[in-house]
CSV table of C-alpha atoms and ligand atoms in Angstrom, one decimal:
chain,number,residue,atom,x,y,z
D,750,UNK,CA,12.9,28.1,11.1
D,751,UNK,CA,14.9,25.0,9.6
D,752,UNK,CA,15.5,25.4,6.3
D,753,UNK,CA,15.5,22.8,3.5
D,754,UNK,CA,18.8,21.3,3.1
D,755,UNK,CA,20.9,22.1,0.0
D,756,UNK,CA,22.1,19.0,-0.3
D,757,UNK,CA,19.0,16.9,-1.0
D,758,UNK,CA,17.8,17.6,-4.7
D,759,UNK,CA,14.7,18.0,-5.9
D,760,UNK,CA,14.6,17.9,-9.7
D,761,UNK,CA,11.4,17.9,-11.6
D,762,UNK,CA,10.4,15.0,-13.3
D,763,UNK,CA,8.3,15.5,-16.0
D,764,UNK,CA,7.4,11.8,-16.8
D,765,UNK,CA,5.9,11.2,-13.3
D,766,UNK,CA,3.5,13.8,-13.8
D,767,UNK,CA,1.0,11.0,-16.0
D,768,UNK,CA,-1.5,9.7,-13.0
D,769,UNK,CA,-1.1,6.5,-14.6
D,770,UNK,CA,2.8,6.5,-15.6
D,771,UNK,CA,3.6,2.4,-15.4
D,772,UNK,CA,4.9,0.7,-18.7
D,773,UNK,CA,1.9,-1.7,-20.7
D,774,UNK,CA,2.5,-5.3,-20.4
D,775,UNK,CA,4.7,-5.6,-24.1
D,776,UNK,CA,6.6,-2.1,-23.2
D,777,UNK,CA,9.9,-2.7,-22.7
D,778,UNK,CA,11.2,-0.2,-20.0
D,779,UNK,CA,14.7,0.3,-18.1
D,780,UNK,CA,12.8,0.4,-14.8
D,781,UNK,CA,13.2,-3.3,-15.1
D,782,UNK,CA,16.1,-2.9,-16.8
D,783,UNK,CA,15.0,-3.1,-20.6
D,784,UNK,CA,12.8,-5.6,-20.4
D,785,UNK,CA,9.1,-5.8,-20.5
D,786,UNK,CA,6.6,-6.5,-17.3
D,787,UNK,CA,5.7,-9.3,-18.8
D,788,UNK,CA,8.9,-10.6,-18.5
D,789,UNK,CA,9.9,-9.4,-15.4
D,790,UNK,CA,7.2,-10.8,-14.2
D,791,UNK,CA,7.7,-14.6,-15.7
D,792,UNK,CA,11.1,-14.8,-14.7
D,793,UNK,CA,11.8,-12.6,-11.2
D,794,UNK,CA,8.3,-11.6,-9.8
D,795,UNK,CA,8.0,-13.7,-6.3
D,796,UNK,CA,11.1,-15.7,-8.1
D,797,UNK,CA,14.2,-14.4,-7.8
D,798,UNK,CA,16.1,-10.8,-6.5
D,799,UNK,CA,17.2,-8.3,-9.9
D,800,UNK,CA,19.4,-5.7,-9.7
D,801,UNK,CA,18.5,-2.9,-12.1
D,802,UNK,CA,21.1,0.0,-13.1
D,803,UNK,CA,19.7,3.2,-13.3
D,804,UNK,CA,16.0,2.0,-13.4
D,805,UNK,CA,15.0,5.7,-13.1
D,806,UNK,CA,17.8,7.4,-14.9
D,807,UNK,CA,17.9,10.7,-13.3
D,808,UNK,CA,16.1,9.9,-10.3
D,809,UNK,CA,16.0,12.0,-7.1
D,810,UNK,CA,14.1,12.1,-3.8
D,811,UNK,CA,10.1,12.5,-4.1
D,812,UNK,CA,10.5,15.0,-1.2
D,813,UNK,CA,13.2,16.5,0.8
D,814,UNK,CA,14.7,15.2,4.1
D,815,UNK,CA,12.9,18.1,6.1
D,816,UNK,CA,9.4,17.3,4.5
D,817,UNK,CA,10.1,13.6,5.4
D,818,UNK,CA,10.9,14.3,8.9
D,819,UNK,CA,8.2,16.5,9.0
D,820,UNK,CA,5.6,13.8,7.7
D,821,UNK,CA,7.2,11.8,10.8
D,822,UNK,CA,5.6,14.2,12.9
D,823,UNK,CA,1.9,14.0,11.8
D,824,UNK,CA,-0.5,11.6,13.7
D,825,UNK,CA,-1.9,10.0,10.7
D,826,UNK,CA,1.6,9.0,9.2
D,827,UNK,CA,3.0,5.9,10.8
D,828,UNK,CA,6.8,6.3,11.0
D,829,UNK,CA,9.8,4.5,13.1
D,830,UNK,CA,13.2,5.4,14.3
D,831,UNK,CA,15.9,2.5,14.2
D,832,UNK,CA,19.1,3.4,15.8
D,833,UNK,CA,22.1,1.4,16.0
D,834,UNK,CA,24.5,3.4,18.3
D,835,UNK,CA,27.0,2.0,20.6
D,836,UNK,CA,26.3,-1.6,18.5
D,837,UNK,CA,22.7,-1.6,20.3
D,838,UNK,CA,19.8,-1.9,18.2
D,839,UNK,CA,16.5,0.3,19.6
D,840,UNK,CA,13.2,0.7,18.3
D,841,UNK,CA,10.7,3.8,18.6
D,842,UNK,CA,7.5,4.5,16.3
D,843,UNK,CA,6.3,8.2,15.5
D,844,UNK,CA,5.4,11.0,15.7
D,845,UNK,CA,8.9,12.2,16.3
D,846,UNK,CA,8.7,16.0,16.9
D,847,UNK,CA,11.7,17.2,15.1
D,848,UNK,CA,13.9,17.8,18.5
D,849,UNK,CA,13.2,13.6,18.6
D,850,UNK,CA,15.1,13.1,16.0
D,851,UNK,CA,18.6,12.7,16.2
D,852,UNK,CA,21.2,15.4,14.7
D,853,UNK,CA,21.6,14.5,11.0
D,854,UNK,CA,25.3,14.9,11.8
D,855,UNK,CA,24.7,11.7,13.7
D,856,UNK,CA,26.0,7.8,12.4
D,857,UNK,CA,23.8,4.6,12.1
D,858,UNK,CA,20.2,5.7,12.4
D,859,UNK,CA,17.1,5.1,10.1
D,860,UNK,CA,14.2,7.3,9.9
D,861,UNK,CA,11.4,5.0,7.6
D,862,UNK,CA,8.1,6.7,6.7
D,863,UNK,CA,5.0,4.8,5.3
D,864,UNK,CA,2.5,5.5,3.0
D,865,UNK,CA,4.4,8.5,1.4
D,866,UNK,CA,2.4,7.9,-1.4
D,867,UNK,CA,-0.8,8.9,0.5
D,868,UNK,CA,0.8,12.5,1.3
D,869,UNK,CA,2.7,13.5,-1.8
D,870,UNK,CA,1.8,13.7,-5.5
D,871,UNK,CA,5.9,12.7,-6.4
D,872,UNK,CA,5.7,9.6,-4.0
D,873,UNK,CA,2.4,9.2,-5.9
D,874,UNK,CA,3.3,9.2,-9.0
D,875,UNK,CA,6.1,6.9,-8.4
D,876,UNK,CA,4.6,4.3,-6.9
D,877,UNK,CA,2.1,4.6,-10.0
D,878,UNK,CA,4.8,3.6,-12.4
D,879,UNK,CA,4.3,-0.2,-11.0
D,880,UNK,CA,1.0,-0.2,-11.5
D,881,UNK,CA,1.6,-3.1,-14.0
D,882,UNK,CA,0.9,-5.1,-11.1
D,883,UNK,CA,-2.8,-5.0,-9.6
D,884,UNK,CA,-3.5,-2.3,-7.4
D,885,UNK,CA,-5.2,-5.4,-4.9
D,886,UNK,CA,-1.4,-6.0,-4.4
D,887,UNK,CA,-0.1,-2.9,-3.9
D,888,UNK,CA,0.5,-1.7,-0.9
D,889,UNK,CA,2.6,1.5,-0.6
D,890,UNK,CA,5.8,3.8,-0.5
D,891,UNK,CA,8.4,3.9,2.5
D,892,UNK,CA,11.0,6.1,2.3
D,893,UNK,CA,13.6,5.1,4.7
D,894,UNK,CA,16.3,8.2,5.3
D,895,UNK,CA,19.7,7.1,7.3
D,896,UNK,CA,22.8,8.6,7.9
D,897,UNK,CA,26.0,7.0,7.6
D,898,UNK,CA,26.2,3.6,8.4
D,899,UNK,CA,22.5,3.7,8.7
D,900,UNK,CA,20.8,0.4,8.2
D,901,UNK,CA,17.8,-1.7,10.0
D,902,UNK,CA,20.0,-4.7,10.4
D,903,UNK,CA,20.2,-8.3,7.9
D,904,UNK,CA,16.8,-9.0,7.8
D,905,UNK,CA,14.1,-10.9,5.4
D,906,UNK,CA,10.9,-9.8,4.6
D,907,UNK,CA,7.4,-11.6,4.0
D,908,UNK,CA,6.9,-9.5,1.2
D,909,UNK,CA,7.8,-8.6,-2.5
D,910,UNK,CA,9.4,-5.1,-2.3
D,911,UNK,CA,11.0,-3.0,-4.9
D,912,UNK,CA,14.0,-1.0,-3.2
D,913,UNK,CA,14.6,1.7,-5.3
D,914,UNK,CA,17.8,4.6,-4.7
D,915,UNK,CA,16.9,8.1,-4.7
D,916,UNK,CA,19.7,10.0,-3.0
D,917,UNK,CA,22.9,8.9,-1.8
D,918,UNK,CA,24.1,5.3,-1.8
D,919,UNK,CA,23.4,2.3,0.2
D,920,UNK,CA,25.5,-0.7,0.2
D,921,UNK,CA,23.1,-3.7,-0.2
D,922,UNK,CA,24.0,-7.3,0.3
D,923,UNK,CA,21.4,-9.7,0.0
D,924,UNK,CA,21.3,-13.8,0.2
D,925,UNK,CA,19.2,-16.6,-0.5
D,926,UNK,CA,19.7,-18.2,3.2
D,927,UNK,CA,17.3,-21.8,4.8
D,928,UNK,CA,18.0,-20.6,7.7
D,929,UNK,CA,16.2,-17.3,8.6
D,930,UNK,CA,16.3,-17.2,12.8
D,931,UNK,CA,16.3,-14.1,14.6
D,932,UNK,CA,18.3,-13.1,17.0
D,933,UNK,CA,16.4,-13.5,20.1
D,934,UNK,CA,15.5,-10.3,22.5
D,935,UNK,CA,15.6,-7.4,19.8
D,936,UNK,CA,13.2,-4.5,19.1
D,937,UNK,CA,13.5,-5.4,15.2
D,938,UNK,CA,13.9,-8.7,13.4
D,939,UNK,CA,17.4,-9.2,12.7
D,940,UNK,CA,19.0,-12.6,11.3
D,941,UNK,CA,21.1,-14.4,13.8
D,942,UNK,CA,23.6,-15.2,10.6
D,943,UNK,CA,23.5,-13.6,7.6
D,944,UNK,CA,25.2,-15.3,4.8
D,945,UNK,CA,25.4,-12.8,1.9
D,946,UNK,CA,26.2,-14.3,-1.5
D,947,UNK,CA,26.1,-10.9,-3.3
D,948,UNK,CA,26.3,-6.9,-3.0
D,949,UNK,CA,26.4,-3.9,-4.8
D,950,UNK,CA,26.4,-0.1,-4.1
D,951,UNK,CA,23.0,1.9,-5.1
D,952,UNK,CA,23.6,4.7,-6.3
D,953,UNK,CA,20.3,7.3,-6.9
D,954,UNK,CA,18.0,5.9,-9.8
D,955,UNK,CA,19.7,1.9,-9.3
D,956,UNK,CA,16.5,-0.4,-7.8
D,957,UNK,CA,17.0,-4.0,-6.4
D,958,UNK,CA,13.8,-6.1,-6.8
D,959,UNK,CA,13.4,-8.7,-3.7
D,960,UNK,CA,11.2,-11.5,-3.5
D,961,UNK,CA,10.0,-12.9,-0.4
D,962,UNK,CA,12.4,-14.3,2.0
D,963,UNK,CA,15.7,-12.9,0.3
D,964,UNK,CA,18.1,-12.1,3.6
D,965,UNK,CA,19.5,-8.4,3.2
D,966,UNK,CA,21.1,-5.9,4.7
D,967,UNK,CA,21.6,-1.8,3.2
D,968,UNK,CA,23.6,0.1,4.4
D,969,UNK,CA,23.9,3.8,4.1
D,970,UNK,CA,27.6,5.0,3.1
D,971,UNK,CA,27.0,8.8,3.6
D,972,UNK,CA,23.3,10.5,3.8
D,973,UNK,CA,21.2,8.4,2.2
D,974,UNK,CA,17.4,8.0,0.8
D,975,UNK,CA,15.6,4.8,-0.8
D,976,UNK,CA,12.4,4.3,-1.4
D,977,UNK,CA,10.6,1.1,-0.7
D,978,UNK,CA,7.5,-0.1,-2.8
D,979,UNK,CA,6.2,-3.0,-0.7
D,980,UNK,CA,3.5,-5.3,-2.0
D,981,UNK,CA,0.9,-6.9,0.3
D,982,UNK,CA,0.3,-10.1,0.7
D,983,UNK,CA,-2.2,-11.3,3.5
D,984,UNK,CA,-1.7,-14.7,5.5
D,985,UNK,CA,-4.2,-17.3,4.8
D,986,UNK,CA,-4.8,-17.1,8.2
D,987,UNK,CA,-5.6,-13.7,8.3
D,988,UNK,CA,-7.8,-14.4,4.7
D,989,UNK,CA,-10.0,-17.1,6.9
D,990,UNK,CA,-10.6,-14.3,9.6
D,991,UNK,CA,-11.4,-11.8,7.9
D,992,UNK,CA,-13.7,-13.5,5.5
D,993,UNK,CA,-15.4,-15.0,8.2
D,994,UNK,CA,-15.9,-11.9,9.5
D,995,UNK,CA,-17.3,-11.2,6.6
D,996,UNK,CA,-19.4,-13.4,5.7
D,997,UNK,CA,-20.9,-12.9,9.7
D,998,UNK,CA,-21.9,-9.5,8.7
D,999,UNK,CA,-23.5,-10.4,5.4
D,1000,UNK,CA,-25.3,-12.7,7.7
D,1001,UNK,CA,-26.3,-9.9,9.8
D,1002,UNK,CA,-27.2,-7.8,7.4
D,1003,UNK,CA,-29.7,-10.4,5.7
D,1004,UNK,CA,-31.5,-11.1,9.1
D,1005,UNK,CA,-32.0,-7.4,9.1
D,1006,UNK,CA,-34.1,-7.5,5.8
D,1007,UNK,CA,-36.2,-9.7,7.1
D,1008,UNK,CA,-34.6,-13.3,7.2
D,1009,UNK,CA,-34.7,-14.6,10.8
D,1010,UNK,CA,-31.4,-15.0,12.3
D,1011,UNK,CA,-31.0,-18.4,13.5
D,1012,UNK,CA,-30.1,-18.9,17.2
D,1013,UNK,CA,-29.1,-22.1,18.9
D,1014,UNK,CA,-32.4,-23.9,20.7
D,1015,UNK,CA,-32.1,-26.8,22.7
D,1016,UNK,CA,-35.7,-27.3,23.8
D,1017,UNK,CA,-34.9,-31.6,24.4
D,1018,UNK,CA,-32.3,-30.6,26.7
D,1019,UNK,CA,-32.4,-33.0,29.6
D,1020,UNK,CA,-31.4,-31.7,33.5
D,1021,UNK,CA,-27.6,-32.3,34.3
D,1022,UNK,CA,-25.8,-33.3,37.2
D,1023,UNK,CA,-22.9,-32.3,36.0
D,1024,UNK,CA,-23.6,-28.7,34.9
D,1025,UNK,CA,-19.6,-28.3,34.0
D,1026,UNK,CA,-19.4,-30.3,31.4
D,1027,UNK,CA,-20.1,-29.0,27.8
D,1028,UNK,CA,-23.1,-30.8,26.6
D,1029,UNK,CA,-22.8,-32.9,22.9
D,1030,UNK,CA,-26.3,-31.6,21.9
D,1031,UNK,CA,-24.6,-28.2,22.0
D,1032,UNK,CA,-21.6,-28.8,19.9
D,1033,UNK,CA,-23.8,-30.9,17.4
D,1034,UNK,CA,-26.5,-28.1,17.0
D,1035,UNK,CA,-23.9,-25.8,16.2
D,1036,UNK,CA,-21.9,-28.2,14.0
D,1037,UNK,CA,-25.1,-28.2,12.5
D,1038,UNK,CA,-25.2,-24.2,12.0
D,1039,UNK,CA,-22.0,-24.0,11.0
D,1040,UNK,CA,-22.1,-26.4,8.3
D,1041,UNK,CA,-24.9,-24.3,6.6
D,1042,UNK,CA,-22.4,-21.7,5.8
D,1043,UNK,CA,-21.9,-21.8,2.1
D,1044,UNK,CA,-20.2,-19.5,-0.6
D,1045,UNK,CA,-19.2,-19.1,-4.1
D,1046,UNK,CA,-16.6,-17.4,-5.9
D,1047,UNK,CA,-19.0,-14.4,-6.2
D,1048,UNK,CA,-18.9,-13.9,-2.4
D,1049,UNK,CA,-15.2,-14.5,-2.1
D,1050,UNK,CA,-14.5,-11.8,-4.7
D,1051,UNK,CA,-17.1,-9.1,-2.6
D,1052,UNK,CA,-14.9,-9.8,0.6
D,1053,UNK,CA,-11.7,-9.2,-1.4
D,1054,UNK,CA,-12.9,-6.2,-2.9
D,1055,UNK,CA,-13.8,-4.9,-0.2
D,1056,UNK,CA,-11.3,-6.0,2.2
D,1057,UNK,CA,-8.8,-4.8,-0.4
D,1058,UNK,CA,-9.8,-1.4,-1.0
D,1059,UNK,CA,-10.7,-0.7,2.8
D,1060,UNK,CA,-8.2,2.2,3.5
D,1061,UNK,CA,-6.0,1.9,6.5
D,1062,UNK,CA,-6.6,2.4,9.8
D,1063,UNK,CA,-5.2,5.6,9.7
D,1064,UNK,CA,-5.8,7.2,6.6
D,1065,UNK,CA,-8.1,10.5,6.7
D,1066,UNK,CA,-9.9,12.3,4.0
D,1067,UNK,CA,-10.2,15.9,3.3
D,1068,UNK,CA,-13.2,16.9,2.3
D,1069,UNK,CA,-13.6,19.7,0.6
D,1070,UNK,CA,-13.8,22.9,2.9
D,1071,UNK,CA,-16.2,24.7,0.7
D,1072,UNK,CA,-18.2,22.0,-1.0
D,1073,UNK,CA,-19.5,23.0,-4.9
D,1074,UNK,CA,-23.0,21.7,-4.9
D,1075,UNK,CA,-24.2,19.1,-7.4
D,1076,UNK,CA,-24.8,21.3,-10.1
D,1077,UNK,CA,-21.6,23.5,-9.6
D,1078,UNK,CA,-19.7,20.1,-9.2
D,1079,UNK,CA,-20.4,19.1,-12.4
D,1080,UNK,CA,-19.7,22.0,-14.5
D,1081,UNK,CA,-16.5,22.2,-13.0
D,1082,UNK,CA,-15.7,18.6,-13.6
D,1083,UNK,CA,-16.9,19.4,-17.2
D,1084,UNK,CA,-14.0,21.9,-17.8
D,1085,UNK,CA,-11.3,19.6,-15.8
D,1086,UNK,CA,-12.3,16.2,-15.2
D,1087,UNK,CA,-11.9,14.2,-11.9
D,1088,UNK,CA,-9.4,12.7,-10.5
D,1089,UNK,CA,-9.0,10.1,-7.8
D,1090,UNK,CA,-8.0,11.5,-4.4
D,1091,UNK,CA,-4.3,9.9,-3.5
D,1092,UNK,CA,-6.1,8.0,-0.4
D,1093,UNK,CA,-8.8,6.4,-2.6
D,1094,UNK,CA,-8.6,3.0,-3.5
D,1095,UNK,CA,-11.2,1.8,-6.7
D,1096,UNK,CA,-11.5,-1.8,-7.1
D,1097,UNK,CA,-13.9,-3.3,-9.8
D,1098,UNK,CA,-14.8,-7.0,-11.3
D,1099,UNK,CA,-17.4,-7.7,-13.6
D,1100,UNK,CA,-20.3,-7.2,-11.3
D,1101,UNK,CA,-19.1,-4.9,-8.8
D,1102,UNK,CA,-16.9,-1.9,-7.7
D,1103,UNK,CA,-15.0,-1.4,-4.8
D,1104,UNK,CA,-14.4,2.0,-3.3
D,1105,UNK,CA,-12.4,2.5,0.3
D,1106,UNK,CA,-13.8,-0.8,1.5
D,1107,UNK,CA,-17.2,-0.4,0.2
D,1108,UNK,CA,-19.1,-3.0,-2.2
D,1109,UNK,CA,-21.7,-1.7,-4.9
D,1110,UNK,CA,-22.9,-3.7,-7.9
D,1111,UNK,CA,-21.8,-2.0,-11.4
D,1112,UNK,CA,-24.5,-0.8,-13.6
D,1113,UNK,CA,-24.6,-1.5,-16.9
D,1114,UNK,CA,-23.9,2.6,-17.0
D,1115,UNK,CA,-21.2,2.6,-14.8
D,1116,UNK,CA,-19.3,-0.6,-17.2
D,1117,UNK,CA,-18.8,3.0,-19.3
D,1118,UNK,CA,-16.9,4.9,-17.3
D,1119,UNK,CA,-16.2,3.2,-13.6
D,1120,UNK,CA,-13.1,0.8,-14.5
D,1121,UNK,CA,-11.9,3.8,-16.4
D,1122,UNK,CA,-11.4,6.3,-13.9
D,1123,UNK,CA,-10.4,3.2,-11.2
D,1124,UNK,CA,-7.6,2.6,-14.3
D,1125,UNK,CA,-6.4,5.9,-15.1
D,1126,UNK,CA,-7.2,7.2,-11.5
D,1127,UNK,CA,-8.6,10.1,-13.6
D,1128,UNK,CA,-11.4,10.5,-16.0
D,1129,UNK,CA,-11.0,13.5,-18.1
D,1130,UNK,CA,-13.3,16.4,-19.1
D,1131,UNK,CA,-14.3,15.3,-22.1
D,1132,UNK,CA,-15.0,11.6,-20.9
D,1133,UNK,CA,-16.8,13.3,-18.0
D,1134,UNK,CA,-19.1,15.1,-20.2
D,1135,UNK,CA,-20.3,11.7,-21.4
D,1136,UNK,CA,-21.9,10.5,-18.5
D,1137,UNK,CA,-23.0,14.0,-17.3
D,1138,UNK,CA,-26.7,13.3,-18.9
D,1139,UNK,CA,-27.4,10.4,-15.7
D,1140,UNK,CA,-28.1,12.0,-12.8
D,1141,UNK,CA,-27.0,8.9,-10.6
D,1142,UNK,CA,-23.9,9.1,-11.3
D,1143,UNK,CA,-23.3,12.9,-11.2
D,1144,UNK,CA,-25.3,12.2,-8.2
D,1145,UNK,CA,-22.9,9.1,-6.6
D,1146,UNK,CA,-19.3,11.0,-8.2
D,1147,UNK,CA,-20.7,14.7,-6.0
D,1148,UNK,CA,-21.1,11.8,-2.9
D,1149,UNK,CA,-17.6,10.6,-3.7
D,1150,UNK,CA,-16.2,14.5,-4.1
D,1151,UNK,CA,-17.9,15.3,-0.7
D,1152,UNK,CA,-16.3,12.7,0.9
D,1153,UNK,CA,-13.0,14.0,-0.3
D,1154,UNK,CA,-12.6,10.8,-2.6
D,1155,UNK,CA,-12.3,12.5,-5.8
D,1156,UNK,CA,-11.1,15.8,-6.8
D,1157,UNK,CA,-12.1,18.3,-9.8
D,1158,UNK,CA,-8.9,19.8,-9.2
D,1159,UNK,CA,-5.7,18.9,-10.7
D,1160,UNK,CA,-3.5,17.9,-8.0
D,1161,UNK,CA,-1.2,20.3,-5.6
L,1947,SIN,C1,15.5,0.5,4.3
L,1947,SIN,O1,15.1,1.1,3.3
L,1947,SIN,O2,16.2,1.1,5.1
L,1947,SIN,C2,15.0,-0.8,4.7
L,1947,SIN,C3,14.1,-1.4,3.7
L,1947,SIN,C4,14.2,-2.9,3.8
L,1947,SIN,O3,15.2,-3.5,4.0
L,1947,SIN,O4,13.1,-3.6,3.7
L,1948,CO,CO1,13.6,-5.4,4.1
């Protein structure tokens, strides 16, 4: 049996145990290094790179190396190795049984685990502390472990990312390069010349804020552990696609109520001789279709909520083993409230709420309680009580506790 390694401390952290643990807007905070998110986010946020001293004074890993490299190991957890030995650079993804690993005794490779938040109530709760930007941006928590030397090579990223220190040190340099080619023929992007203009050594609780496109390069010096809080940030490209795609189903799904789906006729269409040739009555009579598609903002904001809040690909629920029924649900939720599983995503607007990629328009009852518990994460037992007298809520919230969405439970 491998035992957990003395040398990787776990100390409790009381303050991450709030669901909802991110500084208000006007609250100045030393995770950004005394200043307030509002000011963070006027003068860095997608801007330019801060380094913050002891951001989390105290700070050590969410989990210990062994968990992490047993995470690594699960099907549902997507996870890559990056060595660099003999000056080669090699790529593989996960699940790494543990024998796939290399020894930890090992220089110059990275182990980097997504969506730690998803698996582990500490990852969870410390991604939850930047909640003071929307969870539609969001996107998770890496932790990347290396040994000495260990790095993924200079590198930029399309993304905003928070890179916070929470064992060891890594020696970051980072620079605000044009030019931002990659060496041709790799596994990993890797700049062809990086150009730092600054560095610093992170030491446990220090966090570097990136924006996009910031060339950078950590490097472990010793065993090391940082956490990564990455944003997400899809390409309009991607945005047209999948809205389409969207708007295609909606579509579908109002031809199925009844409205006739229109198909392309072409009952003037003459005899060809040249049967090869793609005839202009076709392109205009689809022109034609196509330029019936219309939207408004209301639309756009049902495919982002939805889109946003769809889990990813592979994320599973646990539903309950034993599931309470309705009745036994709620008077268990009475006594401890609910809670929002770590895998659920709750979206909401004016008109509608988004829950793991589904839309549903918000009821005048559910304005009382819905954003709340999408908020908070959590609604608690005595705000539960409240809504316990409509039954198509207790009704929708057992659904959502079936489903392993919520939980009455507090967490493990
Ligand atoms: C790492 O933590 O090893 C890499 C994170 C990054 O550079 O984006
Ligand atoms: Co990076």
């Amino acid at each position: 049996m491998r035992q957990r390694p003395s040398d990787v401390p776990t100390l409790p952290l009381p303050s991450l145990s709030e669901p909802s643990g991110a500084p208000l807007p006007d609250e100045i905070t030393p995770l950004l290094g005394n200043r307030t998110p509002r000011q963070f986010m006027r003068r860095y946020w997608q801007k330019k790179p801060l380094l913050i001293r002891q951001a989390i004074p105290g700070m050590s890993a969410p989990i210990p190396r062994d968990d992490l490299f047993e995470l690594a190991d699960l099907d549902d957890v997507e996870s890559r190795l990056i060595t660099h030995f003999r000056n080669t650079w090699n790529l593989e993804h996960g699940p790494f049984a543990p024998d796939e690993l290399p020894s930890v005794r090992k220089r110059e490779w990275t182990l980097l685990v997504q969506g730690v938040n998803l698996h582990d109530e500490r990852a969870h709760a410390l991604m939850n502390r930047f909640r003071f930007i929307p969870d539609a941006r969001l996107d998770d928590l890496m932790i990347s472990y290396a040994t000495d030397g260990g790095g993924v090579g200079p590198h930029f990223d399309s993304y905003d990312v928070f890179l916070l220190q929470v064992h060891g040190k890594r020696r970051w340099r980072i620079g605000a390069q044009r030019d931002l080619s990659l060496k041709p023929g790799l596994p990993l992007k890797v700049l062809q010349h990086f150009e730092p203009g600054e560095e610093w050594v992170l030491e446990p609780g220090d966090m570097l804020y990136l924006p996009p496109h910031i060339a950078h390069d950590g490097i472990a010096e010793g065993e090391c552990m940082t956490c990564s809080i990455g944003f997400r940030a899809p390409s309009a490209r991607e945005l047209t696609a999948q809205f389409l795609y969207h708007l295609a189903e909606r579509a579908g799904d109002e031809s199925n109520a009844g409205k006739a789906d229109v198909r392309y006729r072409d009952p003037a269409q003459p005899p060809v001789a040249k049967p090869g040739e793609l005839p202009a009555l076709l392109v205009e009579r689809v022109g034609a279709i196509l330029a019936k598609l219309t939207w408004n903002e209301k639309d756009v904001a049902e495919f982002l909520g939805s889109y946003l809040s769809e889990p990813k690909a592979n994320v599973v629920f646990d539903p309950p083993s034993r599931a309470l029924n309705e009745q036994k649900f709620v008077e268990r939720a009475k006594k401890t409230g609910i809670r929002l599983d770590r895998k659920t995503n709750l979206l909401y607007n004016t008109h509608s709420y988004f829950v793991n990629g589904e839309a549903a328009a918000l009821s005048a009852k559910a304005k009382k309680w819905l954003p709340e518990l999408a908020d908070k994460r959590r609604l608690e037992a005595k705000r539960f009580v409240t809504l316990t007298d409509d039954s198509a809520m207790t009704s929708l919230l057992h659904e959502w506790y079936r489903a392993g969405w919520i939980q009455t439970d507090p967490p493990a």
